[in-house]
Amino acid sequence: MLLRIPGVYPPQDDTWLLAGTLVEHPLTPLTRVLDICTGTGALALRAAQLGASCVTAVDISRRAVLTARLNARIHRHTIRVLQGNLTAPVRDEDFDLVISNPPYVPAQDDRLPDTGMAQAWDAGTDGRALLDRICAQVPDVLAPGGTLLLAQSALSGADKTQVMLEEQGLQVDVIARQDIPFGPVLTARRHMLTARGIITADQRTEEMVVIRGRQHP
Ligand SMILES: C[S@@+](CC[C@H](N)C(=O)[O-])C[C@H]1O[C@@H](n2cnc3c(N)ncnc32)[C@H](O)[C@@H]1O
């Protein structure tokens, strides 16, 4: 069970799709794990439950940081939870596994909210504001041989993520896919997304993917 302070993203299909891929990743007490955009800390906690002892979680939201700290304590795991912007709080460190389920929903405009629930999903007009920054920043915090597991909607350009990570020298593949029905946010944006040609008029589902990027040893 996960505690959640109001305003923090409740773990959903995207969270669980990424969590499912963690099982296939060997985690030992020495594996250094970084969860970027941790929310409730669900993914950081899952990594700890699967055997990682050196887990760090980052979120920009004060409420999310407090929630993740409480969840770590309730579940009796030691997780270092830091408030900050993506990799900024850990920019001088190296991790063996970086996981992230960031905001990726195409929004009305390119302004990123600095408060409220929308901070958990709004990601600029193309949905890539956070994804592009993660692709650019993560290789710098990945240890040699390290792995990135990144969840996103195909509506926000999974191909572009693959290309950006490959350009950074990572070996990239898609390790999980799932069609999920539009939730309330996408349902409310259906007309806008149709007008932009991002979805078809009769579309009611989006494909979620988990992209894996591996740093050469
Ligand atoms: C889609 S939610 C995912 C939460 C959690 N990882 C999960 O899968 O349930 C995205 C999270 O990213 C956080 N976030 C948004 N912008 C951020 C940024 N620039 N740096 C760090 N975290 C950010 C939000 O506060 C929110 O908790």
PDB file of N, CA, C and O and ligand atoms in Angstrom, residues 2 7-16 18-19 35-44 58-65 82-89 99-105 112-113 116-122 129-130 133-134 137 151, ligand 1:
ATOM      1  N   LEU A   2       0.471   2.229  -0.814  1.00  0.00           N
ATOM      2  CA  LEU A   2       1.261   3.461  -0.888  1.00  0.00           C
ATOM      3  C   LEU A   2       0.444   4.631  -0.363  1.00  0.00           C
ATOM      4  O   LEU A   2      -0.710   4.822  -0.748  1.00  0.00           O
ATOM      5  N   GLY A   7      -2.378  15.905  -4.496  1.00  0.00           N
ATOM      6  CA  GLY A   7      -1.543  16.645  -5.434  1.00  0.00           C
ATOM      7  C   GLY A   7      -0.393  15.816  -5.971  1.00  0.00           C
ATOM      8  O   GLY A   7       0.328  16.255  -6.865  1.00  0.00           O
ATOM      9  N   VAL A   8      -0.220  14.608  -5.436  1.00  0.00           N
ATOM     10  CA  VAL A   8       0.858  13.735  -5.920  1.00  0.00           C
ATOM     11  C   VAL A   8       0.253  12.692  -6.861  1.00  0.00           C
ATOM     12  O   VAL A   8      -0.836  12.157  -6.604  1.00  0.00           O
ATOM     13  N   TYR A   9       0.968  12.405  -7.953  1.00  0.00           N
ATOM     14  CA  TYR A   9       0.481  11.482  -9.004  1.00  0.00           C
ATOM     15  C   TYR A   9       0.244  10.083  -8.427  1.00  0.00           C
ATOM     16  O   TYR A   9       1.164   9.468  -7.874  1.00  0.00           O
ATOM     17  N   PRO A  10      -0.974   9.557  -8.563  1.00  0.00           N
ATOM     18  CA  PRO A  10      -1.207   8.183  -8.107  1.00  0.00           C
ATOM     19  C   PRO A  10      -0.592   7.202  -9.104  1.00  0.00           C
ATOM     20  O   PRO A  10      -0.759   7.372 -10.317  1.00  0.00           O
ATOM     21  N   PRO A  11       0.130   6.193  -8.643  1.00  0.00           N
ATOM     22  CA  PRO A  11       0.708   5.216  -9.579  1.00  0.00           C
ATOM     23  C   PRO A  11      -0.379   4.648 -10.488  1.00  0.00           C
ATOM     24  O   PRO A  11      -1.482   4.347 -10.027  1.00  0.00           O
ATOM     25  N   GLN A  12      -0.065   4.556 -11.782  1.00  0.00           N
ATOM     26  CA  GLN A  12      -1.065   4.113 -12.760  1.00  0.00           C
ATOM     27  C   GLN A  12      -0.444   3.097 -13.701  1.00  0.00           C
ATOM     28  O   GLN A  12       0.651   2.602 -13.452  1.00  0.00           O
ATOM     29  N   ASP A  13      -1.139   2.842 -14.829  1.00  0.00           N
ATOM     30  CA  ASP A  13      -0.664   1.816 -15.771  1.00  0.00           C
ATOM     31  C   ASP A  13       0.787   2.053 -16.207  1.00  0.00           C
ATOM     32  O   ASP A  13       1.552   1.099 -16.366  1.00  0.00           O
ATOM     33  N   ASP A  14       1.137   3.342 -16.422  1.00  0.00           N
ATOM     34  CA  ASP A  14       2.512   3.611 -16.865  1.00  0.00           C
ATOM     35  C   ASP A  14       3.516   3.233 -15.776  1.00  0.00           C
ATOM     36  O   ASP A  14       4.566   2.642 -16.047  1.00  0.00           O
ATOM     37  N   THR A  15       3.149   3.543 -14.521  1.00  0.00           N
ATOM     38  CA  THR A  15       4.024   3.180 -13.391  1.00  0.00           C
ATOM     39  C   THR A  15       4.228   1.661 -13.368  1.00  0.00           C
ATOM     40  O   THR A  15       5.357   1.166 -13.264  1.00  0.00           O
ATOM     41  N   TRP A  16       3.104   0.921 -13.497  1.00  0.00           N
ATOM     42  CA  TRP A  16       3.188  -0.536 -13.325  1.00  0.00           C
ATOM     43  C   TRP A  16       3.859  -1.213 -14.522  1.00  0.00           C
ATOM     44  O   TRP A  16       4.492  -2.263 -14.382  1.00  0.00           O
ATOM     45  N   LEU A  18       6.398   0.038 -16.178  1.00  0.00           N
ATOM     46  CA  LEU A  18       7.836   0.174 -15.907  1.00  0.00           C
ATOM     47  C   LEU A  18       8.243  -0.719 -14.729  1.00  0.00           C
ATOM     48  O   LEU A  18       9.277  -1.412 -14.786  1.00  0.00           O
ATOM     49  N   ALA A  19       7.412  -0.762 -13.704  1.00  0.00           N
ATOM     50  CA  ALA A  19       7.729  -1.611 -12.535  1.00  0.00           C
ATOM     51  C   ALA A  19       7.898  -3.066 -12.966  1.00  0.00           C
ATOM     52  O   ALA A  19       8.785  -3.769 -12.478  1.00  0.00           O
ATOM     53  N   ASP A  35      15.771   7.044  -9.376  1.00  0.00           N
ATOM     54  CA  ASP A  35      14.408   7.187  -9.913  1.00  0.00           C
ATOM     55  C   ASP A  35      14.140   8.683 -10.099  1.00  0.00           C
ATOM     56  O   ASP A  35      14.010   9.426  -9.125  1.00  0.00           O
ATOM     57  N   ILE A  36      14.070   9.107 -11.360  1.00  0.00           N
ATOM     58  CA  ILE A  36      13.824  10.525 -11.661  1.00  0.00           C
ATOM     59  C   ILE A  36      12.316  10.723 -11.830  1.00  0.00           C
ATOM     60  O   ILE A  36      11.670   9.968 -12.552  1.00  0.00           O
ATOM     61  N   CYS A  37      11.763  11.764 -11.198  1.00  0.00           N
ATOM     62  CA  CYS A  37      10.318  12.034 -11.227  1.00  0.00           C
ATOM     63  C   CYS A  37       9.577  10.965 -10.411  1.00  0.00           C
ATOM     64  O   CYS A  37       8.664  10.305 -10.918  1.00  0.00           O
ATOM     65  N   THR A  38       9.940  10.827  -9.176  1.00  0.00           N
ATOM     66  CA  THR A  38       9.521   9.669  -8.379  1.00  0.00           C
ATOM     67  C   THR A  38       8.066   9.682  -7.926  1.00  0.00           C
ATOM     68  O   THR A  38       7.498   8.620  -7.640  1.00  0.00           O
ATOM     69  N   GLY A  39       7.424  10.842  -7.812  1.00  0.00           N
ATOM     70  CA  GLY A  39       6.026  10.873  -7.354  1.00  0.00           C
ATOM     71  C   GLY A  39       5.889  10.276  -5.961  1.00  0.00           C
ATOM     72  O   GLY A  39       6.543  10.728  -5.021  1.00  0.00           O
ATOM     73  N   THR A  40       5.064   9.223  -5.833  1.00  0.00           N
ATOM     74  CA  THR A  40       4.904   8.558  -4.527  1.00  0.00           C
ATOM     75  C   THR A  40       6.133   7.763  -4.114  1.00  0.00           C
ATOM     76  O   THR A  40       6.183   7.258  -2.991  1.00  0.00           O
ATOM     77  N   GLY A  41       7.079   7.593  -5.054  1.00  0.00           N
ATOM     78  CA  GLY A  41       8.239   6.745  -4.776  1.00  0.00           C
ATOM     79  C   GLY A  41       7.981   5.293  -5.130  1.00  0.00           C
ATOM     80  O   GLY A  41       8.781   4.416  -4.790  1.00  0.00           O
ATOM     81  N   ALA A  42       6.880   5.025  -5.836  1.00  0.00           N
ATOM     82  CA  ALA A  42       6.484   3.637  -6.133  1.00  0.00           C
ATOM     83  C   ALA A  42       7.603   2.851  -6.818  1.00  0.00           C
ATOM     84  O   ALA A  42       7.876   1.698  -6.460  1.00  0.00           O
ATOM     85  N   LEU A  43       8.272   3.485  -7.796  1.00  0.00           N
ATOM     86  CA  LEU A  43       9.288   2.747  -8.555  1.00  0.00           C
ATOM     87  C   LEU A  43      10.585   2.602  -7.759  1.00  0.00           C
ATOM     88  O   LEU A  43      11.235   1.545  -7.803  1.00  0.00           O
ATOM     89  N   ALA A  44      10.941   3.643  -7.018  1.00  0.00           N
ATOM     90  CA  ALA A  44      12.133   3.562  -6.168  1.00  0.00           C
ATOM     91  C   ALA A  44      11.940   2.452  -5.136  1.00  0.00           C
ATOM     92  O   ALA A  44      12.838   1.638  -4.882  1.00  0.00           O
ATOM     93  N   VAL A  58      14.282  11.378  -7.036  1.00  0.00           N
ATOM     94  CA  VAL A  58      14.245  12.841  -7.201  1.00  0.00           C
ATOM     95  C   VAL A  58      12.874  13.255  -7.701  1.00  0.00           C
ATOM     96  O   VAL A  58      12.298  12.597  -8.581  1.00  0.00           O
ATOM     97  N   ASP A  59      12.357  14.331  -7.163  1.00  0.00           N
ATOM     98  CA  ASP A  59      11.137  14.934  -7.706  1.00  0.00           C
ATOM     99  C   ASP A  59      11.207  16.436  -7.450  1.00  0.00           C
ATOM    100  O   ASP A  59      11.778  16.891  -6.468  1.00  0.00           O
ATOM    101  N   ILE A  60      10.589  17.181  -8.353  1.00  0.00           N
ATOM    102  CA  ILE A  60      10.596  18.641  -8.229  1.00  0.00           C
ATOM    103  C   ILE A  60       9.555  19.107  -7.213  1.00  0.00           C
ATOM    104  O   ILE A  60       9.647  20.208  -6.668  1.00  0.00           O
ATOM    105  N   SER A  61       8.561  18.251  -6.962  1.00  0.00           N
ATOM    106  CA  SER A  61       7.442  18.632  -6.091  1.00  0.00           C
ATOM    107  C   SER A  61       7.747  18.307  -4.632  1.00  0.00           C
ATOM    108  O   SER A  61       8.114  17.178  -4.293  1.00  0.00           O
ATOM    109  N   ARG A  62       7.558  19.324  -3.774  1.00  0.00           N
ATOM    110  CA  ARG A  62       7.803  19.137  -2.341  1.00  0.00           C
ATOM    111  C   ARG A  62       6.866  18.069  -1.787  1.00  0.00           C
ATOM    112  O   ARG A  62       7.238  17.253  -0.959  1.00  0.00           O
ATOM    113  N   ARG A  63       5.621  18.084  -2.252  1.00  0.00           N
ATOM    114  CA  ARG A  63       4.638  17.099  -1.777  1.00  0.00           C
ATOM    115  C   ARG A  63       5.058  15.681  -2.172  1.00  0.00           C
ATOM    116  O   ARG A  63       4.880  14.732  -1.420  1.00  0.00           O
ATOM    117  N   ALA A  64       5.574  15.536  -3.394  1.00  0.00           N
ATOM    118  CA  ALA A  64       6.020  14.210  -3.843  1.00  0.00           C
ATOM    119  C   ALA A  64       7.206  13.745  -3.002  1.00  0.00           C
ATOM    120  O   ALA A  64       7.268  12.576  -2.600  1.00  0.00           O
ATOM    121  N   VAL A  65       8.129  14.649  -2.727  1.00  0.00           N
ATOM    122  CA  VAL A  65       9.306  14.278  -1.930  1.00  0.00           C
ATOM    123  C   VAL A  65       8.871  13.791  -0.552  1.00  0.00           C
ATOM    124  O   VAL A  65       9.322  12.747  -0.064  1.00  0.00           O
ATOM    125  N   LEU A  82      15.388  13.284  -2.865  1.00  0.00           N
ATOM    126  CA  LEU A  82      15.881  14.652  -3.020  1.00  0.00           C
ATOM    127  C   LEU A  82      14.896  15.483  -3.833  1.00  0.00           C
ATOM    128  O   LEU A  82      14.316  14.991  -4.805  1.00  0.00           O
ATOM    129  N   GLN A  83      14.740  16.752  -3.435  1.00  0.00           N
ATOM    130  CA  GLN A  83      13.904  17.645  -4.242  1.00  0.00           C
ATOM    131  C   GLN A  83      14.788  18.344  -5.265  1.00  0.00           C
ATOM    132  O   GLN A  83      15.860  18.855  -4.918  1.00  0.00           O
ATOM    133  N   GLY A  84      14.348  18.342  -6.526  1.00  0.00           N
ATOM    134  CA  GLY A  84      15.141  19.031  -7.538  1.00  0.00           C
ATOM    135  C   GLY A  84      14.652  18.732  -8.933  1.00  0.00           C
ATOM    136  O   GLY A  84      13.698  17.980  -9.143  1.00  0.00           O
ATOM    137  N   ASN A  85      15.350  19.351  -9.878  1.00  0.00           N
ATOM    138  CA  ASN A  85      14.979  19.296 -11.286  1.00  0.00           C
ATOM    139  C   ASN A  85      15.743  18.162 -11.987  1.00  0.00           C
ATOM    140  O   ASN A  85      16.963  18.247 -12.163  1.00  0.00           O
ATOM    141  N   LEU A  86      15.043  17.097 -12.316  1.00  0.00           N
ATOM    142  CA  LEU A  86      15.622  15.947 -13.019  1.00  0.00           C
ATOM    143  C   LEU A  86      16.943  15.510 -12.376  1.00  0.00           C
ATOM    144  O   LEU A  86      16.956  15.194 -11.190  1.00  0.00           O
ATOM    145  N   THR A  87      18.067  15.517 -13.118  1.00  0.00           N
ATOM    146  CA  THR A  87      19.310  14.978 -12.547  1.00  0.00           C
ATOM    147  C   THR A  87      20.116  16.029 -11.777  1.00  0.00           C
ATOM    148  O   THR A  87      21.187  15.704 -11.252  1.00  0.00           O
ATOM    149  N   ALA A  88      19.608  17.262 -11.701  1.00  0.00           N
ATOM    150  CA  ALA A  88      20.411  18.339 -11.080  1.00  0.00           C
ATOM    151  C   ALA A  88      20.935  17.990  -9.680  1.00  0.00           C
ATOM    152  O   ALA A  88      22.112  18.226  -9.393  1.00  0.00           O
ATOM    153  N   PRO A  89      20.121  17.386  -8.791  1.00  0.00           N
ATOM    154  CA  PRO A  89      20.636  17.132  -7.438  1.00  0.00           C
ATOM    155  C   PRO A  89      21.715  16.043  -7.388  1.00  0.00           C
ATOM    156  O   PRO A  89      22.347  15.873  -6.345  1.00  0.00           O
ATOM    157  N   ILE A  99      15.772   4.930 -13.624  1.00  0.00           N
ATOM    158  CA  ILE A  99      14.401   4.662 -14.054  1.00  0.00           C
ATOM    159  C   ILE A  99      13.620   5.972 -14.032  1.00  0.00           C
ATOM    160  O   ILE A  99      13.898   6.841 -13.205  1.00  0.00           O
ATOM    161  N   SER A 100      12.680   6.110 -14.956  1.00  0.00           N
ATOM    162  CA  SER A 100      11.885   7.343 -14.934  1.00  0.00           C
ATOM    163  C   SER A 100      10.558   7.164 -15.663  1.00  0.00           C
ATOM    164  O   SER A 100      10.500   6.607 -16.755  1.00  0.00           O
ATOM    165  N   ASN A 101       9.526   7.652 -15.018  1.00  0.00           N
ATOM    166  CA  ASN A 101       8.211   7.777 -15.648  1.00  0.00           C
ATOM    167  C   ASN A 101       7.852   9.262 -15.539  1.00  0.00           C
ATOM    168  O   ASN A 101       7.156   9.681 -14.629  1.00  0.00           O
ATOM    169  N   PRO A 102       8.361  10.061 -16.476  1.00  0.00           N
ATOM    170  CA  PRO A 102       8.237  11.521 -16.346  1.00  0.00           C
ATOM    171  C   PRO A 102       6.921  12.036 -16.939  1.00  0.00           C
ATOM    172  O   PRO A 102       6.179  11.267 -17.558  1.00  0.00           O
ATOM    173  N   PRO A 103       6.642  13.330 -16.789  1.00  0.00           N
ATOM    174  CA  PRO A 103       5.507  13.920 -17.513  1.00  0.00           C
ATOM    175  C   PRO A 103       5.769  13.805 -19.025  1.00  0.00           C
ATOM    176  O   PRO A 103       6.883  14.090 -19.480  1.00  0.00           O
ATOM    177  N   TYR A 104       4.737  13.399 -19.793  1.00  0.00           N
ATOM    178  CA  TYR A 104       4.941  13.253 -21.246  1.00  0.00           C
ATOM    179  C   TYR A 104       3.670  13.570 -22.044  1.00  0.00           C
ATOM    180  O   TYR A 104       3.570  13.232 -23.214  1.00  0.00           O
ATOM    181  N   VAL A 105       2.682  14.201 -21.408  1.00  0.00           N
ATOM    182  CA  VAL A 105       1.414  14.441 -22.112  1.00  0.00           C
ATOM    183  C   VAL A 105       1.484  15.770 -22.890  1.00  0.00           C
ATOM    184  O   VAL A 105       1.841  16.804 -22.317  1.00  0.00           O
ATOM    185  N   LEU A 112       5.535  25.100 -18.652  1.00  0.00           N
ATOM    186  CA  LEU A 112       5.466  23.963 -17.729  1.00  0.00           C
ATOM    187  C   LEU A 112       4.921  24.447 -16.397  1.00  0.00           C
ATOM    188  O   LEU A 112       5.427  25.417 -15.832  1.00  0.00           O
ATOM    189  N   PRO A 113       3.869  23.777 -15.885  1.00  0.00           N
ATOM    190  CA  PRO A 113       3.291  24.231 -14.613  1.00  0.00           C
ATOM    191  C   PRO A 113       4.301  24.087 -13.478  1.00  0.00           C
ATOM    192  O   PRO A 113       5.093  23.138 -13.478  1.00  0.00           O
ATOM    193  N   GLY A 116       0.636  22.154  -8.698  1.00  0.00           N
ATOM    194  CA  GLY A 116      -0.601  21.443  -9.052  1.00  0.00           C
ATOM    195  C   GLY A 116      -0.349  20.119  -9.733  1.00  0.00           C
ATOM    196  O   GLY A 116       0.776  19.791 -10.122  1.00  0.00           O
ATOM    197  N   MET A 117      -1.446  19.359  -9.900  1.00  0.00           N
ATOM    198  CA  MET A 117      -1.359  18.021 -10.481  1.00  0.00           C
ATOM    199  C   MET A 117      -0.802  18.023 -11.900  1.00  0.00           C
ATOM    200  O   MET A 117      -0.130  17.082 -12.308  1.00  0.00           O
ATOM    201  N   ALA A 118      -1.094  19.094 -12.668  1.00  0.00           N
ATOM    202  CA  ALA A 118      -0.657  19.117 -14.072  1.00  0.00           C
ATOM    203  C   ALA A 118       0.862  19.016 -14.188  1.00  0.00           C
ATOM    204  O   ALA A 118       1.390  18.611 -15.229  1.00  0.00           O
ATOM    205  N   GLN A 119       1.563  19.372 -13.109  1.00  0.00           N
ATOM    206  CA  GLN A 119       3.028  19.255 -13.116  1.00  0.00           C
ATOM    207  C   GLN A 119       3.463  17.798 -13.314  1.00  0.00           C
ATOM    208  O   GLN A 119       4.577  17.522 -13.740  1.00  0.00           O
ATOM    209  N   ALA A 120       2.550  16.880 -13.002  1.00  0.00           N
ATOM    210  CA  ALA A 120       2.869  15.450 -13.136  1.00  0.00           C
ATOM    211  C   ALA A 120       2.702  14.955 -14.569  1.00  0.00           C
ATOM    212  O   ALA A 120       3.166  13.862 -14.896  1.00  0.00           O
ATOM    213  N   TRP A 121       1.995  15.728 -15.441  1.00  0.00           N
ATOM    214  CA  TRP A 121       1.795  15.194 -16.806  1.00  0.00           C
ATOM    215  C   TRP A 121       2.070  16.193 -17.924  1.00  0.00           C
ATOM    216  O   TRP A 121       2.488  15.800 -19.009  1.00  0.00           O
ATOM    217  N   ASP A 122       1.860  17.500 -17.700  1.00  0.00           N
ATOM    218  CA  ASP A 122       2.039  18.441 -18.808  1.00  0.00           C
ATOM    219  C   ASP A 122       3.500  18.515 -19.234  1.00  0.00           C
ATOM    220  O   ASP A 122       4.388  18.701 -18.401  1.00  0.00           O
ATOM    221  N   ALA A 129       8.992  17.997 -23.453  1.00  0.00           N
ATOM    222  CA  ALA A 129       9.835  18.945 -22.707  1.00  0.00           C
ATOM    223  C   ALA A 129      10.744  18.231 -21.713  1.00  0.00           C
ATOM    224  O   ALA A 129      11.931  18.535 -21.620  1.00  0.00           O
ATOM    225  N   LEU A 130      10.168  17.258 -20.981  1.00  0.00           N
ATOM    226  CA  LEU A 130      10.978  16.549 -19.983  1.00  0.00           C
ATOM    227  C   LEU A 130      11.763  15.412 -20.626  1.00  0.00           C
ATOM    228  O   LEU A 130      12.911  15.157 -20.284  1.00  0.00           O
ATOM    229  N   ARG A 133      15.007  16.501 -22.159  1.00  0.00           N
ATOM    230  CA  ARG A 133      16.031  16.835 -21.153  1.00  0.00           C
ATOM    231  C   ARG A 133      16.570  15.563 -20.503  1.00  0.00           C
ATOM    232  O   ARG A 133      17.762  15.466 -20.209  1.00  0.00           O
ATOM    233  N   ILE A 134      15.693  14.595 -20.286  1.00  0.00           N
ATOM    234  CA  ILE A 134      16.158  13.330 -19.698  1.00  0.00           C
ATOM    235  C   ILE A 134      17.132  12.636 -20.658  1.00  0.00           C
ATOM    236  O   ILE A 134      18.193  12.159 -20.257  1.00  0.00           O
ATOM    237  N   GLN A 137      20.398  14.442 -20.406  1.00  0.00           N
ATOM    238  CA  GLN A 137      21.114  14.454 -19.114  1.00  0.00           C
ATOM    239  C   GLN A 137      21.525  13.075 -18.608  1.00  0.00           C
ATOM    240  O   GLN A 137      22.548  12.927 -17.945  1.00  0.00           O
ATOM    241  N   ALA A 151       9.754   5.272 -19.252  1.00  0.00           N
ATOM    242  CA  ALA A 151       8.372   5.054 -19.706  1.00  0.00           C
ATOM    243  C   ALA A 151       7.860   6.308 -20.396  1.00  0.00           C
ATOM    244  O   ALA A 151       8.155   7.430 -19.968  1.00  0.00           O
TER     245      ALA A 151
HETATM  246  C1  LIG B   1       3.867  10.924 -14.333  1.00  0.00           C
HETATM  247  S1  LIG B   1       4.343  11.340 -12.671  1.00  0.00           S
HETATM  248  C2  LIG B   1       5.178   9.813 -12.265  1.00  0.00           C
HETATM  249  C3  LIG B   1       5.319   9.534 -10.806  1.00  0.00           C
HETATM  250  C4  LIG B   1       5.921   8.153 -10.486  1.00  0.00           C
HETATM  251  N1  LIG B   1       7.240   8.001 -11.068  1.00  0.00           N
HETATM  252  C5  LIG B   1       5.041   7.052 -10.984  1.00  0.00           C
HETATM  253  O1  LIG B   1       5.402   6.390 -11.969  1.00  0.00           O
HETATM  254  O2  LIG B   1       3.959   6.838 -10.419  1.00  0.00           O
HETATM  255  C6  LIG B   1       5.659  12.501 -12.994  1.00  0.00           C
HETATM  256  C7  LIG B   1       6.361  13.103 -11.766  1.00  0.00           C
HETATM  257  O3  LIG B   1       7.371  13.999 -12.251  1.00  0.00           O
HETATM  258  C8  LIG B   1       7.526  15.091 -11.359  1.00  0.00           C
HETATM  259  N2  LIG B   1       8.215  16.157 -12.096  1.00  0.00           N
HETATM  260  C9  LIG B   1       7.703  17.036 -12.987  1.00  0.00           C
HETATM  261  N3  LIG B   1       8.682  17.845 -13.469  1.00  0.00           N
HETATM  262  C10 LIG B   1       9.840  17.461 -12.869  1.00  0.00           C
HETATM  263  C11 LIG B   1      11.191  17.893 -12.949  1.00  0.00           C
HETATM  264  N4  LIG B   1      11.554  18.906 -13.767  1.00  0.00           N
HETATM  265  N5  LIG B   1      12.118  17.288 -12.181  1.00  0.00           N
HETATM  266  C12 LIG B   1      11.766  16.279 -11.340  1.00  0.00           C
HETATM  267  N6  LIG B   1      10.498  15.819 -11.205  1.00  0.00           N
HETATM  268  C13 LIG B   1       9.545  16.386 -11.972  1.00  0.00           C
HETATM  269  C14 LIG B   1       6.107  15.381 -10.929  1.00  0.00           C
HETATM  270  O4  LIG B   1       6.089  16.088  -9.724  1.00  0.00           O
HETATM  271  C15 LIG B   1       5.524  13.943 -10.814  1.00  0.00           C
HETATM  272  O5  LIG B   1       5.671  13.478  -9.493  1.00  0.00           O
END
